XYZ file of C-alpha atoms in Angstrom:
480
model
C -13.398 -40.870 7.434
C -9.822 -40.039 6.134
C -9.575 -36.733 4.203
C -8.709 -38.344 0.930
C -11.609 -40.726 1.147
C -13.904 -37.817 1.997
C -12.741 -35.827 -1.112
C -13.357 -38.906 -3.254
C -16.783 -39.504 -1.800
C -17.956 -35.919 -1.973
C -15.819 -34.340 -4.665
C -18.072 -31.410 -5.488
C -18.903 -30.587 -1.813
C -15.371 -30.636 -0.692
C -14.153 -28.451 -3.571
C -16.989 -25.855 -2.865
C -16.237 -25.958 0.888
C -12.418 -25.430 0.322
C -12.824 -22.627 -2.172
C -15.793 -21.187 -0.355
C -13.854 -20.734 2.881
C -10.884 -19.377 1.141
C -13.027 -16.928 -0.905
C -14.828 -15.632 2.168
C -11.514 -15.086 3.949
C -10.034 -13.172 1.067
C -13.199 -11.135 0.538
C -13.448 -9.861 4.155
C -9.707 -9.283 4.628
C -8.709 -7.469 1.423
C -9.763 -4.454 -0.535
C -12.133 -2.329 1.590
C -11.956 -4.633 4.632
C -9.564 -4.676 7.542
C -10.008 -8.031 9.115
C -6.293 -8.655 8.952
C -6.296 -11.848 10.924
C -8.377 -13.569 8.156
C -5.558 -12.950 5.617
C -3.325 -15.342 7.595
C -5.951 -18.085 7.266
C -7.250 -17.317 3.752
C -5.133 -19.639 1.723
C -5.277 -22.521 4.247
C -8.431 -24.289 3.037
C -7.265 -24.458 -0.601
C -3.705 -25.518 0.289
C -5.064 -28.289 2.436
C -7.513 -29.414 -0.303
C -4.877 -29.269 -2.975
C -2.650 -31.703 -1.198
C -5.471 -34.284 -1.234
C -6.896 -33.811 -4.640
C -6.028 -34.137 -8.349
C -4.158 -31.320 -10.155
C -7.209 -30.089 -11.998
C -9.331 -29.951 -8.934
C -6.632 -28.124 -7.100
C -6.355 -25.418 -9.794
C -10.122 -25.051 -9.989
C -10.531 -24.568 -6.211
C -7.787 -22.038 -6.113
C -8.789 -20.079 -9.123
C -12.438 -19.966 -7.960
C -11.515 -18.980 -4.422
C -9.257 -16.099 -5.429
C -11.573 -14.832 -8.036
C -14.541 -14.720 -5.831
C -12.554 -13.303 -2.900
C -11.612 -10.373 -5.175
C -15.112 -9.389 -6.031
C -15.174 -7.043 -3.027
C -13.709 -4.528 -5.518
C -16.265 -5.122 -8.335
C -17.797 -1.811 -9.243
C -14.798 0.128 -7.790
C -12.411 -0.635 -10.639
C -13.504 -0.290 -14.370
C -15.025 -3.592 -15.448
C -12.366 -4.539 -18.006
C -9.581 -3.595 -15.522
C -11.188 -5.591 -12.735
C -11.774 -8.700 -14.921
C -8.292 -8.708 -16.380
C -6.375 -8.029 -13.104
C -8.473 -10.511 -11.193
C -8.169 -13.289 -13.861
C -4.407 -12.760 -13.884
C -4.224 -12.866 -9.963
C -6.389 -15.854 -9.719
C -4.191 -17.737 -12.339
C -1.059 -16.802 -10.345
C -2.671 -18.043 -7.153
C -3.562 -21.263 -8.853
C -0.114 -21.694 -10.200
C 1.393 -21.126 -6.697
C -1.002 -23.729 -5.269
C -0.102 -26.236 -7.944
C 3.585 -25.698 -7.141
C 3.007 -26.391 -3.431
C 1.167 -29.547 -4.341
C 3.814 -30.739 -6.788
C 6.663 -30.203 -4.449
C 4.910 -31.855 -1.499
C 4.058 -34.935 -3.504
C 7.682 -35.297 -4.897
C 8.938 -35.541 -1.359
C 9.942 -31.874 -0.864
C 7.492 -31.047 1.912
C 9.954 -28.910 3.943
C 10.730 -26.690 0.890
C 7.266 -26.708 -0.526
C 5.586 -24.018 1.728
C 8.605 -21.681 1.139
C 8.389 -22.134 -2.528
C 4.646 -21.440 -2.458
C 5.163 -18.181 -0.607
C 8.068 -17.187 -2.943
C 5.925 -17.914 -5.976
C 3.099 -15.644 -4.877
C 5.568 -12.983 -3.661
C 7.375 -13.148 -7.114
C 3.956 -12.458 -8.778
C 3.154 -9.477 -6.621
C 6.731 -8.148 -7.224
C 6.609 -8.502 -11.049
C 3.068 -7.045 -11.066
C 4.373 -4.007 -9.227
C 7.065 -3.486 -11.831
C 4.812 -3.641 -14.910
C 1.372 -2.527 -13.655
C 0.061 1.018 -13.970
C -1.358 0.445 -10.472
C 1.975 -0.409 -8.905
C 1.676 -2.299 -5.607
C -2.035 -1.382 -5.045
C -3.357 -4.904 -4.762
C -0.635 -6.367 -2.481
C -1.866 -8.638 0.393
C 0.665 -6.857 2.572
C -1.630 -3.818 3.066
C -4.126 -5.895 5.001
C -1.616 -5.885 7.844
C -1.532 -2.044 8.512
C -3.299 -2.569 11.775
C -1.023 -5.370 12.751
C 1.765 -3.132 13.936
C 4.388 -5.732 14.912
C 4.178 -7.409 11.554
C 4.036 -4.105 9.766
C 7.557 -3.193 11.011
C 8.970 -5.910 8.642
C 8.444 -3.481 5.769
C 11.381 -1.371 7.050
C 13.637 -4.425 6.288
C 12.103 -6.122 3.396
C 9.435 -3.731 1.917
C 5.962 -5.213 1.547
C 7.467 -8.442 0.147
C 8.477 -9.774 3.551
C 4.895 -9.362 4.849
C 3.337 -10.952 1.718
C 5.766 -13.852 1.990
C 4.773 -14.559 5.656
C 1.046 -14.315 4.846
C 1.426 -17.118 2.374
C 4.066 -19.168 4.165
C 2.102 -19.768 7.516
C -1.082 -21.371 5.941
C 1.065 -23.375 3.497
C 3.154 -24.725 6.419
C -0.004 -25.597 8.445
C -1.393 -27.514 5.443
C 1.813 -29.378 4.536
C 2.540 -30.237 8.238
C -0.953 -31.652 8.560
C -0.471 -33.559 5.258
C 2.781 -35.115 6.753
C 1.420 -35.597 10.229
C 2.299 -39.231 10.251
C 6.018 -38.261 9.832
C 6.639 -36.545 13.104
C 10.110 -35.241 12.247
C 9.030 -33.615 9.036
C 5.979 -32.148 10.654
C 7.943 -30.713 13.491
C 10.695 -29.282 11.302
C 8.124 -27.454 9.090
C 6.400 -25.971 12.124
C 9.682 -25.127 13.791
C 11.039 -23.241 10.683
C 7.799 -21.285 10.099
C 7.218 -20.636 13.783
C 10.832 -19.395 14.241
C 10.556 -17.050 11.266
C 7.267 -15.707 12.524
C 8.621 -15.227 16.046
C 11.641 -13.411 14.929
C 9.506 -11.023 12.839
C 7.209 -10.324 15.818
C 10.097 -9.751 18.146
C 11.717 -7.393 15.663
C 8.421 -5.532 15.217
C 7.739 -5.267 18.985
C 11.299 -4.031 19.498
C 11.045 -1.336 16.766
C 7.637 -0.234 18.173
C 9.229 -0.012 21.656
C 12.096 2.294 20.375
C 10.943 5.825 20.005
C 11.393 7.715 16.754
C 14.561 9.714 17.198
C 13.601 12.801 15.149
C 12.332 16.210 16.373
C 8.587 16.757 16.899
C 6.678 19.201 14.709
C 3.152 20.356 14.528
C 1.306 19.790 11.297
C -2.079 21.061 10.116
C -4.151 19.578 7.356
C -7.250 21.009 5.790
C -9.905 20.214 3.202
C -12.732 22.243 1.820
C -15.783 20.522 0.311
C -15.768 20.879 -3.485
C -17.440 19.324 -6.563
C -15.637 18.022 -9.552
C -16.790 21.032 -11.498
C -15.344 23.405 -8.896
C -11.929 21.685 -8.867
C -11.829 21.839 -12.703
C -13.255 25.343 -12.994
C -11.216 27.898 -14.776
C -13.331 30.731 -13.677
C -11.283 33.252 -11.711
C -14.035 34.075 -9.249
C -14.575 30.386 -8.411
C -10.789 29.949 -7.982
C -10.411 32.964 -5.611
C -13.425 31.934 -3.567
C -11.980 28.407 -2.989
C -8.545 29.807 -2.135
C -9.959 32.432 0.282
C -11.820 29.622 2.055
C -8.586 27.635 2.350
C -6.823 30.852 3.544
C -9.256 31.091 6.388
C -8.681 27.441 7.418
C -4.884 28.068 7.348
C -5.375 31.066 9.613
C -7.201 28.839 12.189
C -4.584 26.121 12.034
C -1.620 28.497 12.255
C -3.295 30.199 15.266
C -3.425 26.800 16.956
C 0.296 26.332 16.449
C 0.704 24.583 13.045
C 4.198 25.089 11.647
C 3.396 23.354 8.397
C -0.024 23.145 6.624
C -0.919 20.643 4.041
C -3.756 20.998 1.502
C -5.266 18.288 -0.793
C -4.474 17.602 -4.462
C -5.806 19.778 -7.368
C -7.644 22.213 -5.020
C -7.898 24.623 -7.968
C -7.036 24.820 -11.645
C -4.651 27.577 -12.313
C -4.391 28.722 -15.905
C -2.035 31.479 -17.065
C -4.920 34.011 -16.499
C -5.641 32.970 -12.962
C -2.025 32.018 -11.874
C -0.851 35.308 -10.506
C -4.089 35.996 -8.520
C -4.224 32.410 -7.135
C -0.678 32.139 -6.135
C -0.699 35.558 -4.442
C -3.556 34.411 -2.161
C -1.505 31.332 -1.158
C 1.678 33.347 -0.824
C 0.093 36.037 1.403
C -1.563 33.487 3.563
C 1.747 31.645 4.238
C 3.521 34.923 4.935
C 0.765 36.246 7.142
C 0.803 33.206 9.323
C 4.547 32.449 9.010
C 3.962 28.787 8.149
C 5.152 26.487 5.423
C 2.306 25.830 3.093
C 2.029 22.807 0.743
C -0.832 23.048 -1.705
C -1.830 20.626 -4.562
C -2.841 22.403 -7.844
C -3.638 21.793 -11.434
C -1.065 24.139 -12.998
C -1.028 25.151 -16.548
C 2.428 26.119 -17.789
C 3.707 25.174 -21.256
C 2.245 21.848 -20.336
C -0.412 20.843 -17.736
C 0.941 19.418 -14.448
C -0.572 17.910 -11.263
C 1.543 19.928 -8.947
C 2.399 20.597 -5.249
C 3.770 23.977 -4.550
C 5.665 24.610 -1.327
C 5.509 28.121 0.010
C 8.051 29.264 2.711
C 6.935 31.275 5.848
C 7.907 34.429 3.931
C 5.452 33.656 1.101
C 8.071 32.778 -1.499
C 7.716 29.504 -3.607
C 10.410 27.189 -2.302
C 9.792 24.183 -4.519
C 7.536 22.834 -7.287
C 6.849 19.068 -7.449
C 5.053 17.383 -10.351
C 3.157 14.169 -9.776
C 5.114 11.211 -11.289
C 2.494 8.397 -11.467
C -0.599 9.638 -13.180
C -3.993 7.842 -13.000
C -4.558 6.026 -16.338
C -7.310 7.689 -18.549
C -8.334 10.212 -15.880
C -4.927 12.077 -16.001
C -3.885 11.492 -19.577
C -3.929 15.103 -20.365
C -1.360 15.821 -17.531
C 2.419 15.590 -17.950
C 4.193 13.388 -15.448
C 7.044 14.825 -13.366
C 10.359 13.119 -12.782
C 12.255 15.008 -10.151
C 12.175 14.663 -6.273
C 12.212 17.751 -4.143
C 13.571 18.247 -0.606
C 11.937 21.394 0.763
C 14.050 23.112 3.486
C 11.255 23.106 6.060
C 13.124 21.982 9.151
C 16.613 22.688 10.426
C 17.132 19.251 11.829
C 15.573 17.019 9.189
C 14.476 16.562 5.575
C 11.077 16.269 4.025
C 9.801 14.849 0.709
C 6.675 15.437 -1.348
C 4.586 12.934 -3.231
C 1.118 13.187 -4.681
C -1.677 10.614 -4.221
C -0.966 7.710 -6.681
C 2.725 8.210 -6.286
C 2.491 6.349 -3.009
C 0.960 3.317 -4.722
C 4.514 2.718 -6.001
C 7.650 1.943 -3.980
C 9.249 4.929 -5.787
C 9.577 7.972 -5.208
C 9.145 7.176 -1.426
C 11.985 4.778 -1.276
C 14.384 7.343 -2.948
C 13.268 10.058 -0.487
C 14.052 7.647 2.350
C 17.440 6.817 0.829
C 18.239 10.621 0.876
C 17.271 10.866 4.496
C 13.749 12.270 4.389
C 11.992 11.931 7.775
C 8.572 12.920 6.585
C 6.473 12.690 3.483
C 3.750 15.209 2.632
C 1.121 13.826 0.393
C -1.646 15.934 -1.212
C -4.370 13.447 -2.469
C -7.749 13.266 -4.071
C -9.394 9.858 -3.537
C -13.032 8.931 -4.387
C -14.872 8.776 -1.148
C -15.147 4.973 -0.656
C -11.543 4.308 -1.125
C -10.240 6.749 1.435
C -8.763 4.190 3.830
C -7.734 1.953 0.964
C -5.306 4.554 -0.215
C -4.490 5.956 3.161
C -3.211 2.649 4.474
C -0.840 2.348 1.474
C 0.658 5.674 2.459
C 1.097 4.386 6.039
C 2.964 1.451 4.636
C 5.226 3.650 2.580
C 6.117 5.478 5.767
C 7.106 2.339 7.631
C 9.248 1.173 4.545
C 10.824 4.589 4.549
C 11.337 5.076 8.249
C 9.414 8.294 7.801
C 6.274 9.974 9.154
C 3.563 10.605 6.638
C 0.968 13.465 6.486
C -1.744 12.903 3.827
C -4.576 15.156 2.927
C -7.363 13.814 0.663
C -10.044 15.951 -0.975
C -12.615 13.155 -0.845
C -11.087 10.682 1.646
C -9.173 11.117 4.881
C -6.773 13.521 6.577
C -4.177 11.134 8.176
C -1.022 11.590 10.043
C 1.215 8.533 10.907
C 4.585 8.140 12.429
C 7.577 6.145 11.093
C 6.209 3.087 12.842
C 2.862 3.232 11.099
C 0.960 4.354 14.192
C -1.997 6.527 13.315
C -1.690 9.774 15.166
C -4.745 11.305 13.642
C -7.585 10.387 11.178
C -10.407 12.582 10.043
C -12.865 11.986 7.198
C -13.395 14.610 4.569
C -15.724 12.845 2.301
C -18.670 13.060 4.616
C -18.078 16.510 5.997
C -20.701 19.160 5.343
C -18.114 21.983 5.925
C -14.433 22.331 6.050
C -12.380 19.595 7.731
C -8.982 20.059 9.531
C -6.576 18.069 11.549
C -3.736 19.327 13.832
C -1.191 16.919 15.165
C 2.297 16.799 16.597
C 4.322 14.258 14.858
C 7.887 12.953 15.516
C 9.962 12.799 12.414
C 11.687 9.660 11.254
C 15.215 9.612 10.024
C 14.783 7.973 6.640
C 17.508 5.551 5.412
C 15.655 2.334 6.324
C 17.407 -0.919 5.491
C 14.797 -1.423 2.823
C 15.388 1.927 1.118
C 19.165 1.287 1.177
C 19.048 -2.289 -0.163
C 15.953 -2.035 -2.337
C 13.679 -5.033 -3.423
C 16.240 -7.710 -2.481
C 13.549 -10.035 -1.141
C 11.402 -9.616 -4.348
C 14.330 -10.530 -6.529
C 15.254 -13.456 -4.266
C 11.736 -14.880 -4.342
C 11.780 -14.515 -8.152
C 15.040 -16.434 -8.319
C 13.854 -19.171 -6.023
C 10.609 -19.507 -8.094
C 12.429 -19.741 -11.391
C 14.908 -22.330 -10.182
C 12.135 -24.372 -8.473
C 9.961 -24.516 -11.598
C 13.032 -25.402 -13.728
C 13.992 -28.221 -11.274
C 10.457 -29.531 -11.311
C 10.358 -29.476 -15.124
C 13.586 -31.568 -15.179
C 12.010 -34.288 -12.876
C 10.640 -37.370 -14.605
C 6.895 -37.089 -15.305
C 6.202 -40.219 -12.967
C 7.528 -38.172 -9.959
C 5.225 -35.206 -10.279
């Protein structure tokens, strides 16, 4: 039975089948899941269905599929945030599918898949500019284990990966829809296949070429702590925590660590505890002759979420204040504005960011532009989302052509190189005692094409989408 006739005969069943397959693919490839291959196929059932169905049915299938696929994060995000963000994303996916359908049916089948991919990429790009969560929900992060495709981020940022993820299933759907027209079908497959092949070849080539920076040995450590202990302003609690960290640093330094990274907000230093707390960290750095990077809640004239960098002689080299604060949870903190470039290495530059800073393309892109070859990231996390945030940091490293060391209090200790290869991963959320990680990591050199040119692809997709919608709007109603 022809596909169109099948949909007319079984309208409800075919709609449920298309949206169900799409939803399952999105559910198990996004959020907390890492089945990256499914992301490439997720949009295919709905795209295929949309080209054979009425506009309302296409929108319903797309909206339902995306909404259900996003429920893997239900219970993780606050209810109102989840509902609002998911409804908006589902609406954007539906609009993109409707654009694909409209262009295909007005005899623009070759351009239609590219417009579909550009439309969704435009949505992700705009969302990253206005959302307090930055790029957190991008489909591109599903490809962190897909190393060849991951390298595309060094050229285009995450937008190139998102574009490909939507382009391929749309091309398959449109080529099948036009299977009677061999020339159109072949051209669509040739264009999409060529783009995918070039991306893979670039990725494989970049993976083959070694990082050209020096190799350093980094230590990361995390001590189990409750929320109450992290927020405690009791001097005895603070000194006990810092002495435990001091012992961990001693062990890492004895094993050869040149730089030691600690998590975010390991203690709350008020004016009364500041001198005592800083002296413990300073003495530890000096005793072991290591560079020490520690995340602290630091009360000055205002309260800051801070990373302090101690030199091997114990002096405070730099102070970095977190720029992107977590809404509601960190409303009493003051955001920072400045980048810092600690003089840790003689042959390279380093940058500091804190946890949620990495959900945004800045400040990482600016660090890369200034030549930082490694980013040190104190972080917190909330147990279940450890890898969810760690993989975002890995992506920022590839975008920036920089290695990344990230230490989370309730998540993972991770070290990755400038190609996104994981050099070490250790869970801190399930550990009964202290957790540490020691790894040698080759530094990147920063200055990726993406960091130097910015979000050029995001803006290009936005322009293409705007012009396409305007063009469609100007077409006679009969043609749509």
